[in-house]
Short mmCIF file of N, CA and C in Angstrom, two decimals:
data_model
loop_
_atom_site.label_atom_id
_atom_site.label_comp_id
_atom_site.label_asym_id
_atom_site.label_seq_id
_atom_site.Cartn_x
_atom_site.Cartn_y
_atom_site.Cartn_z
N MET K 1 51.76 27.58 17.17
CA MET K 1 51.25 26.75 16.91
C MET K 1 49.80 27.18 15.38
N LEU K 2 50.21 26.64 14.85
CA LEU K 2 49.03 26.89 13.57
C LEU K 2 47.67 26.22 14.21
N VAL K 3 46.28 27.53 14.16
CA VAL K 3 45.14 27.52 14.44
C VAL K 3 44.68 27.32 12.76
N ILE K 4 44.48 26.13 11.90
CA ILE K 4 43.27 26.48 10.73
C ILE K 4 42.62 25.70 10.85
N ARG K 5 41.12 26.19 10.67
CA ARG K 5 39.45 25.28 9.74
C ARG K 5 39.99 24.10 8.67
N ALA K 6 39.01 23.06 9.45
CA ALA K 6 38.84 21.78 8.20
C ALA K 6 39.06 21.97 6.72
N ASP K 7 38.25 23.10 6.78
CA ASP K 7 37.92 23.13 5.50
C ASP K 7 38.89 22.85 4.62
N LEU K 8 39.76 24.51 5.35
CA LEU K 8 41.00 24.67 4.76
C LEU K 8 41.64 23.58 4.16
N VAL K 9 41.68 23.25 5.37
CA VAL K 9 42.94 21.99 5.75
C VAL K 9 42.45 22.03 4.03
N GLU K 10 40.95 21.03 4.40
CA GLU K 10 40.27 20.12 2.53
C GLU K 10 40.99 21.09 1.48
N GLU K 11 41.16 22.20 1.74
CA GLU K 11 41.16 22.73 0.64
C GLU K 11 42.25 22.15 -0.44
N ILE K 12 43.64 22.74 0.91
CA ILE K 12 44.91 22.35 0.42
C ILE K 12 44.97 20.83 0.49
N VAL K 13 44.09 20.31 0.48
CA VAL K 13 44.56 18.54 -0.25
C VAL K 13 43.43 18.62 -0.89
N ALA K 14 42.72 18.78 -1.16
CA ALA K 14 42.37 19.46 -2.79
C ALA K 14 43.19 18.98 -3.91
N HIS K 15 43.43 20.48 -3.80
CA HIS K 15 44.33 21.63 -4.33
C HIS K 15 46.05 20.74 -4.73
N ALA K 16 46.84 20.15 -3.80
CA ALA K 16 47.82 18.96 -4.50
C ALA K 16 47.33 17.81 -4.62
N ARG K 17 46.34 17.73 -4.50
CA ARG K 17 45.36 16.10 -5.19
C ARG K 17 45.22 16.53 -6.92
N ARG K 18 44.12 17.84 -6.63
CA ARG K 18 44.47 18.04 -7.76
C ARG K 18 45.35 17.94 -9.47
N ASP K 19 47.10 18.70 -8.68
CA ASP K 19 47.98 19.57 -9.65
C ASP K 19 48.87 17.98 -9.76
N HIS K 20 49.04 16.62 -9.11
CA HIS K 20 49.49 16.14 -8.24
C HIS K 20 49.55 15.13 -10.21
N PRO K 21 50.77 15.10 -11.08
CA PRO K 21 52.62 14.31 -10.40
C PRO K 21 52.72 15.74 -10.06
N ASP K 22 52.44 17.04 -10.47
CA ASP K 22 52.85 18.56 -11.12
C ASP K 22 52.58 18.57 -8.70
N GLU K 23 53.98 19.67 -8.26
CA GLU K 23 53.55 19.92 -6.82
C GLU K 23 52.35 21.52 -6.84
N ALA K 24 51.55 21.81 -5.71
CA ALA K 24 50.44 22.28 -5.70
C ALA K 24 50.73 23.54 -4.75
N CYS K 25 50.93 24.66 -5.53
CA CYS K 25 51.49 26.24 -4.67
C CYS K 25 50.03 26.74 -4.09
N GLY K 26 49.79 27.32 -3.46
CA GLY K 26 49.22 29.16 -2.75
C GLY K 26 49.07 29.60 -1.46
N VAL K 27 48.05 30.19 -0.82
CA VAL K 27 48.12 30.71 -0.02
C VAL K 27 46.91 31.84 0.94
N ILE K 28 47.06 31.14 2.60
CA ILE K 28 45.23 31.16 3.23
C ILE K 28 46.20 33.29 4.05
N ALA K 29 45.86 33.42 3.08
CA ALA K 29 45.36 35.15 3.54
C ALA K 29 43.76 35.05 5.14
N GLY K 30 44.61 35.99 5.08
CA GLY K 30 43.72 36.92 6.77
C GLY K 30 44.03 37.99 7.42
N PRO K 31 44.12 38.33 8.15
CA PRO K 31 43.30 39.44 8.35
C PRO K 31 44.74 40.73 8.83
N ASP K 32 44.97 41.09 9.26
CA ASP K 32 46.86 41.85 9.26
C ASP K 32 46.23 42.52 10.49
N ASP K 33 45.65 42.12 11.54
CA ASP K 33 45.71 42.09 12.91
C ASP K 33 45.79 41.29 13.69
N GLY K 34 46.63 40.57 13.38
CA GLY K 34 47.32 40.19 14.14
C GLY K 34 46.84 38.55 15.49
N SER K 35 46.38 38.52 14.21
CA SER K 35 45.15 37.13 15.22
C SER K 35 45.93 35.87 14.72
N ASP K 36 46.44 35.89 13.61
CA ASP K 36 47.20 34.95 12.56
C ASP K 36 46.05 33.51 12.46
N ARG K 37 44.69 34.16 12.36
CA ARG K 37 44.01 33.33 11.02
C ARG K 37 43.43 32.68 10.24
N PRO K 38 43.72 32.29 9.15
CA PRO K 38 43.90 31.52 7.71
C PRO K 38 42.69 31.80 7.70
N HIS K 39 42.02 31.96 6.39
CA HIS K 39 40.27 32.33 6.24
C HIS K 39 39.98 32.54 4.39
N ARG K 40 40.90 33.19 3.78
CA ARG K 40 40.78 33.30 2.09
C ARG K 40 41.74 32.24 1.69
N PHE K 41 40.99 30.55 1.38
CA PHE K 41 42.38 30.94 0.40
C PHE K 41 42.03 30.30 -1.01
N VAL K 42 43.24 30.91 -1.15
CA VAL K 42 43.84 31.09 -2.81
C VAL K 42 44.82 30.13 -3.79
N PRO K 43 44.29 29.49 -3.96
CA PRO K 43 45.08 28.18 -4.94
C PRO K 43 46.10 29.39 -5.02
N MET K 44 47.60 29.03 -6.31
CA MET K 44 48.00 30.05 -7.66
C MET K 44 48.81 28.77 -8.06
N LEU K 45 48.60 28.91 -9.42
CA LEU K 45 49.28 27.61 -9.92
C LEU K 45 50.63 28.16 -10.16
N ASN K 46 51.58 26.50 -10.41
CA ASN K 46 52.89 26.34 -10.37
C ASN K 46 53.18 26.58 -11.26
N ALA K 47 53.89 27.75 -11.46
CA ALA K 47 54.88 27.94 -12.78
C ALA K 47 55.76 26.93 -13.41
N ALA K 48 56.77 26.67 -12.48
CA ALA K 48 57.18 25.36 -12.69
C ALA K 48 56.45 24.57 -13.66
N ARG K 49 55.32 24.27 -12.96
CA ARG K 49 54.47 22.84 -13.59
C ARG K 49 55.20 22.29 -13.54
N SER K 50 55.58 21.50 -11.95
CA SER K 50 57.05 21.06 -12.22
C SER K 50 56.59 20.01 -10.62
N PRO K 51 56.69 18.62 -10.60
CA PRO K 51 56.73 17.10 -9.80
C PRO K 51 58.26 17.25 -8.81
N THR K 52 59.25 18.31 -9.02
CA THR K 52 59.72 17.92 -7.02
C THR K 52 60.58 20.13 -7.18
N PHE K 53 59.77 20.77 -7.57
CA PHE K 53 59.58 22.69 -8.05
C PHE K 53 58.56 22.70 -8.01
N TYR K 54 58.39 23.78 -6.72
CA TYR K 54 57.29 24.49 -7.51
C TYR K 54 57.83 26.66 -6.76
N GLU K 55 56.79 27.41 -7.75
CA GLU K 55 57.40 28.31 -8.11
C GLU K 55 56.15 29.54 -8.38
N PHE K 56 56.01 30.70 -7.67
CA PHE K 56 55.27 31.02 -7.32
C PHE K 56 55.04 32.12 -9.05
N ASP K 57 54.20 32.19 -10.25
CA ASP K 57 54.03 33.39 -10.97
C ASP K 57 54.27 34.69 -10.71
N SER K 58 55.00 35.00 -10.68
CA SER K 58 55.56 36.68 -10.20
C SER K 58 54.44 37.64 -10.28
N ALA K 59 54.00 37.66 -11.79
CA ALA K 59 52.49 38.44 -12.04
C ALA K 59 51.76 38.02 -11.54
N ASP K 60 51.21 37.01 -11.21
CA ASP K 60 50.00 36.41 -10.29
C ASP K 60 50.46 36.66 -8.75
N LEU K 61 51.72 37.15 -8.25
CA LEU K 61 52.31 36.84 -6.93
C LEU K 61 52.41 38.38 -6.65
N LEU K 62 52.47 39.89 -8.04
CA LEU K 62 52.17 40.81 -7.91
C LEU K 62 50.84 40.80 -7.50
N ALA K 63 49.47 40.31 -8.16
CA ALA K 63 48.08 40.47 -8.10
C ALA K 63 47.60 40.39 -6.38
N LEU K 64 48.52 39.62 -5.87
CA LEU K 64 47.72 38.77 -5.35
C LEU K 64 48.34 39.97 -3.83
N TYR K 65 49.67 40.13 -3.56
CA TYR K 65 49.83 40.76 -3.04
C TYR K 65 48.99 42.36 -3.04
N LYS K 66 48.91 42.40 -4.48
CA LYS K 66 48.25 43.92 -4.43
C LYS K 66 47.21 43.80 -3.82
N ASP K 67 45.76 42.28 -4.10
CA ASP K 67 44.52 42.32 -3.79
C ASP K 67 44.88 42.16 -2.15
N MET K 68 46.06 41.84 -1.20
CA MET K 68 45.68 41.46 0.08
C MET K 68 45.93 43.05 0.66
N ASP K 69 46.14 43.69 0.09
CA ASP K 69 47.02 45.52 0.73
C ASP K 69 45.42 45.17 0.81
N ALA K 70 45.00 45.28 -0.73
CA ALA K 70 43.70 46.17 -1.20
C ALA K 70 42.34 46.26 0.69
N ARG K 71 42.91 44.03 0.78
CA ARG K 71 41.43 43.73 2.41
C ARG K 71 42.08 43.82 2.80
N ASP K 72 43.59 44.75 3.26
CA ASP K 72 43.85 44.68 4.75
C ASP K 72 44.26 43.23 5.67
N GLU K 73 44.72 42.38 4.60
CA GLU K 73 46.16 40.78 4.84
C GLU K 73 47.17 40.83 4.28
N VAL K 74 47.43 39.56 5.23
CA VAL K 74 48.83 39.14 5.36
C VAL K 74 48.71 37.62 4.95
N PRO K 75 50.00 37.34 4.05
CA PRO K 75 49.83 36.31 3.51
C PRO K 75 49.79 34.25 5.01
N VAL K 76 49.18 34.76 5.63
CA VAL K 76 48.76 33.76 7.32
C VAL K 76 49.37 32.23 6.99
N VAL K 77 49.48 31.56 5.44
CA VAL K 77 49.62 31.01 5.52
C VAL K 77 49.81 30.53 3.80
N ILE K 78 51.58 30.08 3.78
CA ILE K 78 52.19 29.35 1.98
C ILE K 78 52.56 27.99 3.14
N TYR K 79 51.30 27.41 1.30
CA TYR K 79 51.18 26.09 1.32
C TYR K 79 51.87 25.70 -0.15
N HIS K 80 52.70 23.92 0.39
CA HIS K 80 52.71 23.61 -1.44
C HIS K 80 53.08 21.75 -0.98
N SER K 81 52.49 21.13 -1.70
CA SER K 81 52.48 20.28 -1.90
C SER K 81 54.33 19.32 -2.01
N HIS K 82 54.80 18.07 -1.06
CA HIS K 82 55.24 16.95 -2.37
C HIS K 82 55.14 15.85 -2.15
N THR K 83 55.26 15.80 -4.38
CA THR K 83 54.07 14.20 -4.75
C THR K 83 54.91 13.38 -4.48
N ALA K 84 56.37 13.37 -3.93
CA ALA K 84 57.37 11.68 -3.88
C ALA K 84 57.89 11.53 -1.91
N THR K 85 58.21 13.07 -1.91
CA THR K 85 58.83 12.62 -0.27
C THR K 85 57.99 13.40 0.38
N GLU K 86 58.64 13.11 1.80
CA GLU K 86 57.48 13.70 3.04
C GLU K 86 57.27 15.23 3.01
N ALA K 87 55.96 15.70 3.88
CA ALA K 87 55.88 16.46 3.46
C ALA K 87 56.07 17.87 4.93
N TYR K 88 58.34 17.89 4.30
CA TYR K 88 58.92 18.16 4.70
C TYR K 88 60.04 18.94 4.91
N PRO K 89 59.93 20.11 4.70
CA PRO K 89 60.19 22.29 3.90
C PRO K 89 61.98 21.03 3.26
N SER K 90 62.06 21.52 2.05
CA SER K 90 63.68 20.95 1.27
C SER K 90 64.57 22.16 1.46
N ARG K 91 65.92 21.61 0.86
CA ARG K 91 67.02 23.13 0.81
C ARG K 91 66.34 23.88 0.19
N THR K 92 65.92 24.04 -0.83
CA THR K 92 64.69 25.59 -1.81
C THR K 92 64.20 26.16 -1.17
N ASP K 93 62.86 25.02 -0.64
CA ASP K 93 62.20 25.14 0.63
C ASP K 93 62.25 26.88 1.37
N ILE K 94 63.33 25.92 1.81
CA ILE K 94 63.91 26.95 2.92
C ILE K 94 64.73 28.61 2.15
N SER K 95 65.33 27.85 1.40
CA SER K 95 65.87 29.52 0.63
C SER K 95 64.78 30.24 0.42
N TYR K 96 64.19 29.97 0.08
CA TYR K 96 62.83 30.52 -0.50
C TYR K 96 61.62 31.03 0.55
N ALA K 97 62.11 30.68 1.68
CA ALA K 97 61.08 31.42 2.85
C ALA K 97 61.32 32.81 2.80
N SER K 98 60.87 33.68 2.62
CA SER K 98 60.23 34.96 2.60
C SER K 98 60.19 35.75 3.60
N GLU K 99 59.09 35.43 3.94
CA GLU K 99 57.14 35.94 5.15
C GLU K 99 57.43 35.29 6.78
N PRO K 100 58.78 35.72 7.21
CA PRO K 100 58.63 35.20 8.62
C PRO K 100 57.07 35.08 9.66
N TYR K 101 56.66 35.56 8.88
CA TYR K 101 55.18 35.27 9.75
C TYR K 101 54.62 34.44 9.13
N ALA K 102 54.45 33.66 8.64
CA ALA K 102 53.69 32.68 7.79
C ALA K 102 54.14 31.73 8.53
N HIS K 103 52.75 30.92 8.55
CA HIS K 103 52.81 28.93 8.36
C HIS K 103 52.97 28.09 7.41
N TYR K 104 54.62 28.25 7.18
CA TYR K 104 54.46 27.22 5.67
C TYR K 104 54.54 25.52 6.12
N VAL K 105 53.43 25.16 4.81
CA VAL K 105 52.31 23.99 5.30
C VAL K 105 52.47 23.05 4.28
N LEU K 106 53.15 22.35 5.11
CA LEU K 106 53.54 21.12 3.36
C LEU K 106 52.34 19.96 3.74
N VAL K 107 52.28 18.75 2.96
CA VAL K 107 50.83 18.30 2.64
C VAL K 107 52.07 18.18 1.39
N SER K 108 52.69 16.37 1.99
CA SER K 108 52.66 14.79 0.76
C SER K 108 51.92 14.34 0.09
N THR K 109 51.85 13.60 -0.99
CA THR K 109 50.85 13.32 -1.66
C THR K 109 51.51 12.19 -2.75
N ARG K 110 52.78 11.04 -2.17
CA ARG K 110 53.12 10.32 -2.81
C ARG K 110 51.82 8.97 -1.59
N GLU K 111 52.23 8.87 -2.70
CA GLU K 111 51.55 6.88 -2.29
C GLU K 111 51.44 6.63 -1.22
N ASP K 112 52.52 6.40 -0.08
CA ASP K 112 52.72 5.73 0.38
C ASP K 112 53.15 6.47 2.36
N ALA K 113 51.87 7.55 1.51
CA ALA K 113 52.77 9.03 3.10
C ALA K 113 51.59 8.75 4.48
N GLU K 114 52.53 8.08 5.54
CA GLU K 114 51.24 8.37 6.37
C GLU K 114 51.18 9.96 7.40
N ALA K 115 49.65 9.68 6.87
CA ALA K 115 48.53 10.01 7.63
C ALA K 115 48.95 10.64 9.17
N ASN K 116 48.26 11.99 9.31
CA ASN K 116 48.84 12.32 10.99
C ASN K 116 47.29 13.18 11.39
N HIS K 117 47.42 13.93 12.69
CA HIS K 117 46.02 13.62 13.82
C HIS K 117 45.31 14.64 12.63
N THR K 118 45.71 15.20 11.33
CA THR K 118 45.09 16.14 10.47
C THR K 118 44.09 14.49 9.09
N GLY K 119 44.36 13.68 9.19
CA GLY K 119 44.17 13.42 8.31
C GLY K 119 45.03 12.80 7.19
N HIS K 120 46.47 13.95 7.35
CA HIS K 120 46.76 13.89 6.44
C HIS K 120 48.55 13.15 6.71
N ASP K 121 49.02 13.61 5.53
CA ASP K 121 50.61 13.30 6.27
C ASP K 121 51.04 15.42 5.20
N LEU K 122 50.39 15.84 6.08
CA LEU K 122 49.69 17.25 6.39
C LEU K 122 50.92 18.48 7.69
N HIS K 123 51.71 19.56 7.75
CA HIS K 123 52.75 19.82 8.44
C HIS K 123 52.77 20.63 8.43
N SER K 124 53.06 21.94 9.95
CA SER K 124 53.10 23.08 9.42
C SER K 124 54.77 23.80 9.91
N TYR K 125 55.16 24.76 9.37
CA TYR K 125 56.58 24.75 10.33
C TYR K 125 56.97 26.66 9.80
N ARG K 126 57.40 27.09 10.56
CA ARG K 126 57.85 28.30 11.27
C ARG K 126 59.62 28.40 10.55
N ILE K 127 59.60 28.63 9.33
CA ILE K 127 60.79 29.33 8.68
C ILE K 127 61.27 30.59 8.49
N VAL K 128 62.11 30.58 10.22
CA VAL K 128 62.98 31.89 9.74
C VAL K 128 64.24 31.92 9.70
N ASP K 129 65.26 32.95 8.68
CA ASP K 129 66.35 33.19 8.64
C ASP K 129 67.36 31.26 8.50
N GLY K 130 66.52 30.79 8.01
CA GLY K 130 66.54 29.62 7.15
C GLY K 130 66.75 28.42 8.99
N GLU K 131 66.73 28.88 9.83
CA GLU K 131 65.85 27.81 10.62
C GLU K 131 64.77 27.25 10.38
N VAL K 132 64.14 25.90 9.88
CA VAL K 132 63.23 25.47 10.42
C VAL K 132 62.90 24.83 12.19
N THR K 133 61.48 24.97 11.96
CA THR K 133 61.01 24.12 13.70
C THR K 133 59.33 23.53 13.47
N GLU K 134 59.12 22.76 12.66
CA GLU K 134 57.72 22.48 13.55
C GLU K 134 56.75 22.47 14.43
N GLU K 135 55.48 22.86 13.53
CA GLU K 135 54.27 23.38 15.29
C GLU K 135 53.38 22.47 14.51
N GLU K 136 52.58 22.71 16.12
CA GLU K 136 51.38 22.23 15.92
C GLU K 136 50.25 22.38 15.93
N ILE K 137 49.85 21.33 14.54
CA ILE K 137 48.74 22.19 13.91
C ILE K 137 47.66 21.56 15.06
N GLN K 138 46.21 22.56 15.04
CA GLN K 138 45.37 22.55 15.05
C GLN K 138 43.84 22.87 14.85
N VAL K 139 43.34 21.59 14.20
CA VAL K 139 42.25 22.01 12.98
C VAL K 139 40.84 22.10 13.70
N VAL K 140 39.96 22.95 13.59
CA VAL K 140 38.96 23.43 14.16
C VAL K 140 38.06 23.53 13.48
N GLU K 141 36.43 23.37 13.82
CA GLU K 141 35.65 24.19 13.11
C GLU K 141 35.03 24.95 12.94
N SER K 142 35.63 26.07 13.43
CA SER K 142 35.43 27.49 13.04
C SER K 142 36.57 28.43 14.01
N TYR K 143 36.95 29.66 14.04
CA TYR K 143 37.62 30.35 15.39
C TYR K 143 36.72 30.56 16.96
N MET K 144 35.94 30.73 16.33
CA MET K 144 34.61 31.33 17.44
C MET K 144 35.45 31.74 18.57
N PHE K 145 36.22 30.25 19.38
CA PHE K 145 36.77 29.59 20.54
C PHE K 145 38.16 29.22 20.68
N ALA K 146 38.69 29.15 18.88
CA ALA K 146 40.29 28.38 19.46
C ALA K 146 40.77 29.00 19.77
N HIS K 147 40.52 30.25 20.91
CA HIS K 147 41.35 30.89 21.16
C HIS K 147 41.72 31.11 22.51
N THR K 148 40.14 30.67 23.01
CA THR K 148 40.23 30.03 24.48
C THR K 148 40.38 28.78 24.86
N GLY K 149 40.80 29.08 25.88
CA GLY K 149 41.07 27.37 26.91
C GLY K 149 39.73 26.60 27.79
N ALA K 150 40.62 26.11 28.14
CA ALA K 150 39.44 25.39 29.20
C ALA K 150 38.80 25.73 29.94
N ASP K 151 39.06 26.75 30.64
CA ASP K 151 39.13 27.81 31.86
C ASP K 151 37.76 28.77 31.13
N ASP K 152 38.39 29.00 30.31
CA ASP K 152 37.72 30.03 30.34
C ASP K 152 35.72 30.12 29.92
N VAL K 153 36.28 28.88 29.85
CA VAL K 153 34.95 27.54 29.14
C VAL K 153 33.59 28.60 30.01
N PRO K 154 32.20 29.74 30.13
CA PRO K 154 31.34 29.46 30.99
C PRO K 154 30.68 28.73 31.69
N ASP K 155 31.01 28.39 33.61
CA ASP K 155 29.97 27.27 34.01
C ASP K 155 29.21 27.73 34.53
N HIS K 156 28.44 26.93 33.50
CA HIS K 156 26.25 27.54 34.04
C HIS K 156 25.93 25.92 34.91
N SER K 157 26.59 25.67 36.03
CA SER K 157 25.60 25.29 37.15
C SER K 157 25.54 25.50 38.12
#
C-alpha cells in the first residue's frame, strides 16, 4: 500500500496538467530509514518531450541521486503521466522500471479519465522483474498517525 500526503497527490496532478500534452515525470523522495514515506516532491523535465513517452534527463537524474544520497533519501515514488491512455504501465514503463522498492505512480490526463477515490485517475504499482502489481493508495493529510490502526488510538473514556 502507498500512503501519501494529499498535497503530494495534488503536486503530481498539477505537474501532469502543466506539462500536458507531453508526459510529465518526477520523483518523490523520502528518508532512507525504511519508513516508505514520500515527502520531497521533485518534478523533473521529460527529456523526450513526448506525449507518449517519458525519459529523465541523465544529467538531471545523476544530480538528483547525488542530492538524495547527501540527504540520506531514496526514491519512494517515481511518477509520470499518460496523456491519452489509462493510468497503467506500458510495456516501455515496465522495461524501464529499475527501482524494486519504489512505488510507480501514474496519472492520466486524458479528457475522459475517470477519477478514483484520490479524486483523479491516479494509480500506484509495484514493478519488480517485469511483474506489475497494483496497490491500494491511502491519501492522508499527515503521516503522523498514518501507520497506526484503529486499535492504536488512545481510549480517553
